[in-house]
Amino acid sequence: MTTTLLDTSKGIVEFSYRGVGPAVLLIKGGHSTRETEFSHSSLIYEGFSLLTVSRPGYDYTERSTGKTPVEFADTIIEVLDHLNIERVNVIAISTAGPTGLALAAFYPERVSKLIMEAAETTGRMDEEGNKLLYTPTERILLSSLRQLLKLFPDVAMKHLLNKWTTEDAEDYLEKLSPNDRRFIYDLLDTSRSGKGILPKGEQTDFDIGHLETPVLGMYSQKDKKVQYTHALLLKSLVPDCEIFEVDADSHLIWIGKDARQVWDKRLEFLTQ
């Protein structure tokens, strides 16, 4: 994938911009890199252009570009200005949720719609678990897990799924199709710790009760990583918000028996 580096007022930020048509901004979740694919690239073939901005601490994006969601939202606006993009549809995944909300809250004139895909509404709700995400020990563990993936892929994937599903991880893995198993393998294989944002930087300390932007939240009841309470909070606070409950067995709402419904719902929301 061809990427571009932009020297913003807060530091270097990496992004890719592909396709022709209405712009969709994709902000990936924690440990995702430029190679991590959640199937959103197919939006290009549906008539959209896809702008993917690497989060602070990942790929070549410097941590200084956003130590809080609000600061990173400011940086993203500089990217939009550089590309002469007036308005975007935003898709925020997992821990990128607060950044998506910050964009909608502070730049409503630049955000047409916001989709929260298994996305945190506030980092505070999972603070205890998130404390483990950005430590030297965690970096070593993630690196070891990728090595294990090469030798014993099922063992490595089950270790990951134990944190992402309320179901039995072994049973869940056995039910998956070869393509879905490949999705998890590639997700783990492309994950990196980088110099990721500390948990305190992911917390939503601004008011989302006055958002003017239409919001679609897609969540699973069986998501162990981003619990369904995030969906309930989003629905209770945001005036124009629809929650689509995904019949998925884990945090990975992009695979499994309801994956097509997720794709169709996303397209419907973007085009309506």
Protein backbone atom coordinates (compact mmCIF):
# COMPACT_ATOMS: atom_id res chain seq x y z
CA MET A 1 0.00 0.00 0.00
CA THR A 2 1.33 3.45 -0.96
CA THR A 3 1.32 5.81 1.99
CA THR A 4 2.04 9.50 2.42
CA LEU A 5 3.72 11.35 5.26
CA LEU A 6 2.47 14.83 6.17
CA ASP A 7 4.34 17.20 8.46
CA THR A 8 1.54 18.72 10.56
CA SER A 9 1.75 21.33 13.30
CA LYS A 10 2.02 18.49 15.86
CA GLY A 11 4.37 16.18 13.96
CA ILE A 12 4.50 13.60 11.19
CA VAL A 13 1.32 11.70 10.34
CA GLU A 14 1.03 8.79 7.91
CA PHE A 15 -2.02 8.27 5.72
CA SER A 16 -3.20 6.59 2.53
CA TYR A 17 -5.89 7.96 0.23
CA ARG A 18 -7.37 5.81 -2.52
CA GLY A 19 -10.39 5.79 -4.76
CA VAL A 20 -12.74 8.34 -6.27
CA GLY A 21 -16.01 9.50 -4.76
CA PRO A 22 -17.36 10.65 -1.39
CA ALA A 23 -14.60 10.43 1.21
CA VAL A 24 -14.69 7.88 4.02
CA LEU A 25 -12.15 8.32 6.82
CA LEU A 26 -11.12 5.06 8.50
CA ILE A 27 -9.51 5.16 11.96
CA LYS A 28 -8.36 1.71 13.06
CA GLY A 29 -8.19 0.40 16.59
CA GLY A 30 -5.31 -0.38 18.92
CA HIS A 31 -2.27 -2.27 17.59
CA SER A 32 -3.54 -2.02 14.00
CA THR A 33 -1.00 -1.01 11.36
CA ARG A 34 -1.14 0.07 7.74
CA GLU A 35 -1.29 -3.62 6.77
CA THR A 36 -4.20 -4.51 9.05
CA GLU A 37 -7.32 -5.03 6.98
CA PHE A 38 -10.89 -5.09 8.28
CA SER A 39 -12.50 -5.37 4.79
CA HIS A 40 -13.17 -1.62 4.45
CA SER A 41 -11.00 -1.36 1.33
CA SER A 42 -13.96 -2.75 -0.61
CA LEU A 43 -15.68 0.63 -0.13
CA ILE A 44 -13.51 1.84 -3.00
CA TYR A 45 -15.40 -0.50 -5.34
CA GLU A 46 -18.70 0.86 -4.04
CA GLY A 47 -17.90 4.37 -5.28
CA PHE A 48 -16.18 5.85 -2.22
CA SER A 49 -12.67 7.14 -1.67
CA LEU A 50 -10.97 5.74 1.44
CA LEU A 51 -8.71 7.84 3.64
CA THR A 52 -6.88 5.81 6.30
CA VAL A 53 -4.89 7.73 8.91
CA SER A 54 -2.50 5.84 11.18
CA ARG A 55 -3.10 6.61 14.85
CA PRO A 56 -0.45 8.27 17.05
CA GLY A 57 2.41 5.90 17.81
CA TYR A 58 1.66 3.53 14.93
CA ASP A 59 3.45 3.18 11.58
CA TYR A 60 5.18 6.53 10.98
CA THR A 61 2.62 8.67 12.80
CA GLU A 62 4.32 10.35 15.75
CA ARG A 63 2.80 10.25 19.21
CA SER A 64 2.94 14.03 19.34
CA THR A 65 0.17 14.24 16.72
CA GLY A 66 -2.44 13.32 19.32
CA LYS A 67 -1.92 12.57 22.98
CA THR A 68 -5.71 12.82 23.42
CA PRO A 69 -8.60 12.10 21.02
CA VAL A 70 -9.26 15.83 20.69
CA GLU A 71 -5.64 16.57 19.76
CA PHE A 72 -5.61 13.81 17.16
CA ALA A 73 -8.91 15.10 15.75
CA ASP A 74 -7.17 18.45 15.22
CA THR A 75 -4.37 16.67 13.35
CA ILE A 76 -6.83 14.77 11.15
CA ILE A 77 -8.43 18.08 10.16
CA GLU A 78 -5.00 19.22 8.96
CA VAL A 79 -4.86 16.10 6.78
CA LEU A 80 -8.32 16.88 5.38
CA ASP A 81 -7.26 20.46 4.66
CA HIS A 82 -4.11 19.22 2.93
CA LEU A 83 -6.22 16.98 0.67
CA ASN A 84 -8.90 19.66 0.13
CA ILE A 85 -11.59 17.39 1.58
CA GLU A 86 -14.45 19.48 2.93
CA ARG A 87 -16.54 16.72 4.53
CA VAL A 88 -16.03 13.05 5.36
CA ASN A 89 -17.91 10.05 6.61
CA VAL A 90 -15.98 8.63 9.57
CA ILE A 91 -15.59 4.98 10.57
CA ALA A 92 -14.00 4.45 13.98
CA ILE A 93 -12.97 0.95 15.06
CA SER A 94 -12.57 -0.31 18.64
CA THR A 95 -10.25 1.97 20.68
CA ALA A 96 -10.44 4.65 17.97
CA GLY A 97 -14.02 5.40 19.03
CA PRO A 98 -13.17 8.45 21.16
CA THR A 99 -11.28 10.02 18.24
CA GLY A 100 -14.29 9.56 15.97
CA LEU A 101 -16.52 11.15 18.59
CA ALA A 102 -14.07 14.04 19.02
CA LEU A 103 -14.17 14.75 15.29
CA ALA A 104 -17.98 14.82 15.32
CA ALA A 105 -18.12 16.91 18.50
CA PHE A 106 -15.55 19.58 17.60
CA TYR A 107 -15.82 19.61 13.79
CA PRO A 108 -19.49 18.92 12.98
CA GLU A 109 -19.17 20.91 9.76
CA ARG A 110 -16.54 18.45 8.51
CA VAL A 111 -18.19 15.14 9.50
CA SER A 112 -21.23 13.99 7.53
CA LYS A 113 -21.81 10.71 9.39
CA LEU A 114 -20.05 8.64 12.03
CA ILE A 115 -20.00 4.84 12.23
CA MET A 116 -18.77 3.29 15.47
CA GLU A 117 -17.79 -0.32 14.75
CA ALA A 118 -17.29 -2.27 17.99
CA ALA A 119 -15.90 1.06 19.17
CA GLU A 120 -15.30 2.39 22.65
CA THR A 121 -17.47 5.32 23.70
CA THR A 122 -15.09 6.10 26.54
CA GLY A 123 -11.85 4.44 27.57
CA ARG A 124 -12.76 4.76 31.24
CA MET A 125 -15.21 1.85 31.05
CA ASP A 126 -12.40 -0.62 30.31
CA GLU A 127 -9.57 1.16 32.10
CA GLU A 128 -8.44 -1.83 34.18
CA GLY A 129 -8.05 -4.02 31.13
CA ASN A 130 -6.43 -1.27 29.07
CA LYS A 131 -3.66 -0.81 31.62
CA LEU A 132 -2.07 -3.95 30.18
CA LEU A 133 -2.05 -2.75 26.60
CA TYR A 134 0.88 -0.37 26.44
CA THR A 135 3.65 -1.80 28.61
CA PRO A 136 7.06 -3.30 27.74
CA THR A 137 5.76 -6.70 28.89
CA GLU A 138 2.82 -6.41 26.50
CA ARG A 139 5.13 -5.59 23.59
CA ILE A 140 7.17 -8.71 24.28
CA LEU A 141 3.99 -10.79 24.62
CA LEU A 142 2.60 -9.55 21.31
CA SER A 143 5.87 -10.25 19.53
CA SER A 144 5.99 -13.75 21.03
CA LEU A 145 2.39 -14.34 20.00
CA ARG A 146 3.22 -13.54 16.39
CA GLN A 147 6.10 -16.03 16.50
CA LEU A 148 3.77 -18.63 17.99
CA LEU A 149 1.34 -17.91 15.17
CA LYS A 150 3.83 -19.25 12.63
CA LEU A 151 4.30 -22.55 14.48
CA PHE A 152 0.98 -23.17 16.20
CA PRO A 153 -1.62 -20.84 14.67
CA ASP A 154 -4.61 -22.29 16.56
CA VAL A 155 -2.91 -21.81 19.92
CA ALA A 156 -2.05 -18.18 19.11
CA MET A 157 -5.51 -17.38 17.79
CA LYS A 158 -7.23 -18.98 20.79
CA HIS A 159 -5.09 -16.85 23.10
CA LEU A 160 -6.33 -13.75 21.30
CA LEU A 161 -9.95 -14.86 21.17
CA ASN A 162 -10.03 -15.56 24.91
CA LYS A 163 -9.88 -11.79 25.35
CA TRP A 164 -12.37 -11.00 22.60
CA THR A 165 -15.30 -13.37 23.07
CA THR A 166 -17.60 -14.32 25.92
CA GLU A 167 -17.93 -17.75 24.29
CA ASP A 168 -15.52 -20.65 24.60
CA ALA A 169 -12.61 -19.62 22.37
CA GLU A 170 -11.86 -23.13 21.16
CA ASP A 171 -15.47 -23.77 20.15
CA TYR A 172 -15.65 -20.38 18.48
CA LEU A 173 -12.51 -21.03 16.45
CA GLU A 174 -13.74 -24.44 15.29
CA LYS A 175 -16.95 -22.93 13.91
CA LEU A 176 -15.15 -20.39 11.73
CA SER A 177 -14.81 -20.73 7.98
CA PRO A 178 -11.32 -20.86 6.41
CA ASN A 179 -11.71 -17.25 5.29
CA ASP A 180 -12.65 -16.11 8.80
CA ARG A 181 -9.70 -17.97 10.27
CA ARG A 182 -7.48 -16.24 7.74
CA PHE A 183 -8.92 -12.89 8.82
CA ILE A 184 -7.88 -13.54 12.44
CA TYR A 185 -4.47 -14.86 11.39
CA ASP A 186 -3.74 -11.76 9.29
CA LEU A 187 -5.06 -9.48 12.02
CA LEU A 188 -2.67 -10.93 14.56
CA ASP A 189 0.21 -11.13 12.09
CA THR A 190 -0.03 -7.41 11.26
CA SER A 191 -0.52 -6.20 14.85
CA ARG A 192 2.25 -4.12 16.41
CA SER A 193 2.62 -2.32 19.72
CA GLY A 194 4.53 0.60 18.26
CA LYS A 195 4.56 3.53 20.62
CA GLY A 196 0.83 3.41 21.22
CA ILE A 197 -1.16 6.02 23.08
CA LEU A 198 -1.48 5.45 26.80
CA PRO A 199 -4.97 4.51 28.06
CA LYS A 200 -5.53 7.91 29.64
CA GLY A 201 -5.24 9.47 26.21
CA GLU A 202 -8.19 7.44 24.93
CA GLN A 203 -10.75 8.71 27.40
CA THR A 204 -13.68 10.83 26.27
CA ASP A 205 -13.65 13.86 28.54
CA PHE A 206 -15.89 16.00 26.33
CA ASP A 207 -19.65 16.24 25.91
CA ILE A 208 -21.18 14.06 23.20
CA GLY A 209 -24.74 14.87 24.20
CA HIS A 210 -24.97 17.68 21.64
CA LEU A 211 -23.64 15.89 18.57
CA GLU A 212 -25.30 17.05 15.37
CA THR A 213 -23.80 14.21 13.33
CA PRO A 214 -25.89 11.08 12.64
CA VAL A 215 -24.25 8.11 14.34
CA LEU A 216 -24.51 4.39 13.66
CA GLY A 217 -23.13 2.04 16.29
CA MET A 218 -22.57 -1.64 15.46
CA TYR A 219 -21.92 -3.88 18.46
CA SER A 220 -22.13 -7.49 19.59
CA GLN A 221 -23.52 -8.71 22.91
CA LYS A 222 -20.74 -11.33 22.98
CA ASP A 223 -17.91 -8.83 22.62
CA LYS A 224 -15.61 -9.22 25.62
CA LYS A 225 -13.17 -6.49 24.58
CA VAL A 226 -15.64 -3.64 23.99
CA GLN A 227 -18.63 -4.59 26.05
CA TYR A 228 -22.19 -3.84 24.96
CA THR A 229 -22.43 -1.16 27.65
CA HIS A 230 -20.58 1.10 25.20
CA ALA A 231 -23.50 0.74 22.78
CA LEU A 232 -26.02 1.54 25.50
CA LEU A 233 -24.07 4.61 26.60
CA LEU A 234 -23.75 5.83 23.02
CA LYS A 235 -27.48 5.43 22.45
CA SER A 236 -28.35 7.22 25.70
CA LEU A 237 -26.10 10.23 25.05
CA VAL A 238 -26.12 10.91 21.31
CA PRO A 239 -29.36 12.51 19.99
CA ASP A 240 -29.26 11.03 16.47
CA CYS A 241 -27.97 7.53 17.09
CA GLU A 242 -28.95 4.10 15.80
CA ILE A 243 -27.58 0.92 17.34
CA PHE A 244 -27.34 -2.14 15.12
CA GLU A 245 -26.91 -5.26 17.23
CA VAL A 246 -24.64 -7.64 15.36
CA ASP A 247 -25.18 -11.36 15.78
CA ALA A 248 -21.45 -11.97 16.12
CA ASP A 249 -19.76 -14.22 18.64
CA SER A 250 -16.86 -11.89 19.44
CA HIS A 251 -15.33 -8.43 19.07
CA LEU A 252 -14.74 -9.28 15.42
CA ILE A 253 -18.04 -8.15 13.94
CA TRP A 254 -16.50 -8.21 10.44
CA ILE A 255 -16.48 -12.00 10.23
CA GLY A 256 -18.90 -14.82 10.96
CA LYS A 257 -22.53 -15.44 10.15
CA ASP A 258 -23.60 -11.79 10.31
CA ALA A 259 -20.69 -10.27 8.41
CA ARG A 260 -22.82 -9.61 5.32
CA GLN A 261 -25.42 -7.78 7.41
CA VAL A 262 -22.67 -5.56 8.83
CA TRP A 263 -21.50 -4.71 5.33
CA ASP A 264 -25.04 -4.03 4.08
CA LYS A 265 -25.91 -1.88 7.10
CA ARG A 266 -22.74 0.17 6.68
CA LEU A 267 -23.49 0.78 3.00
CA GLU A 268 -27.12 1.63 3.71
CA PHE A 269 -26.10 4.21 6.32
CA LEU A 270 -23.44 5.77 4.11
CA THR A 271 -25.71 6.09 1.09
CA GLN A 272 -29.05 7.06 2.65
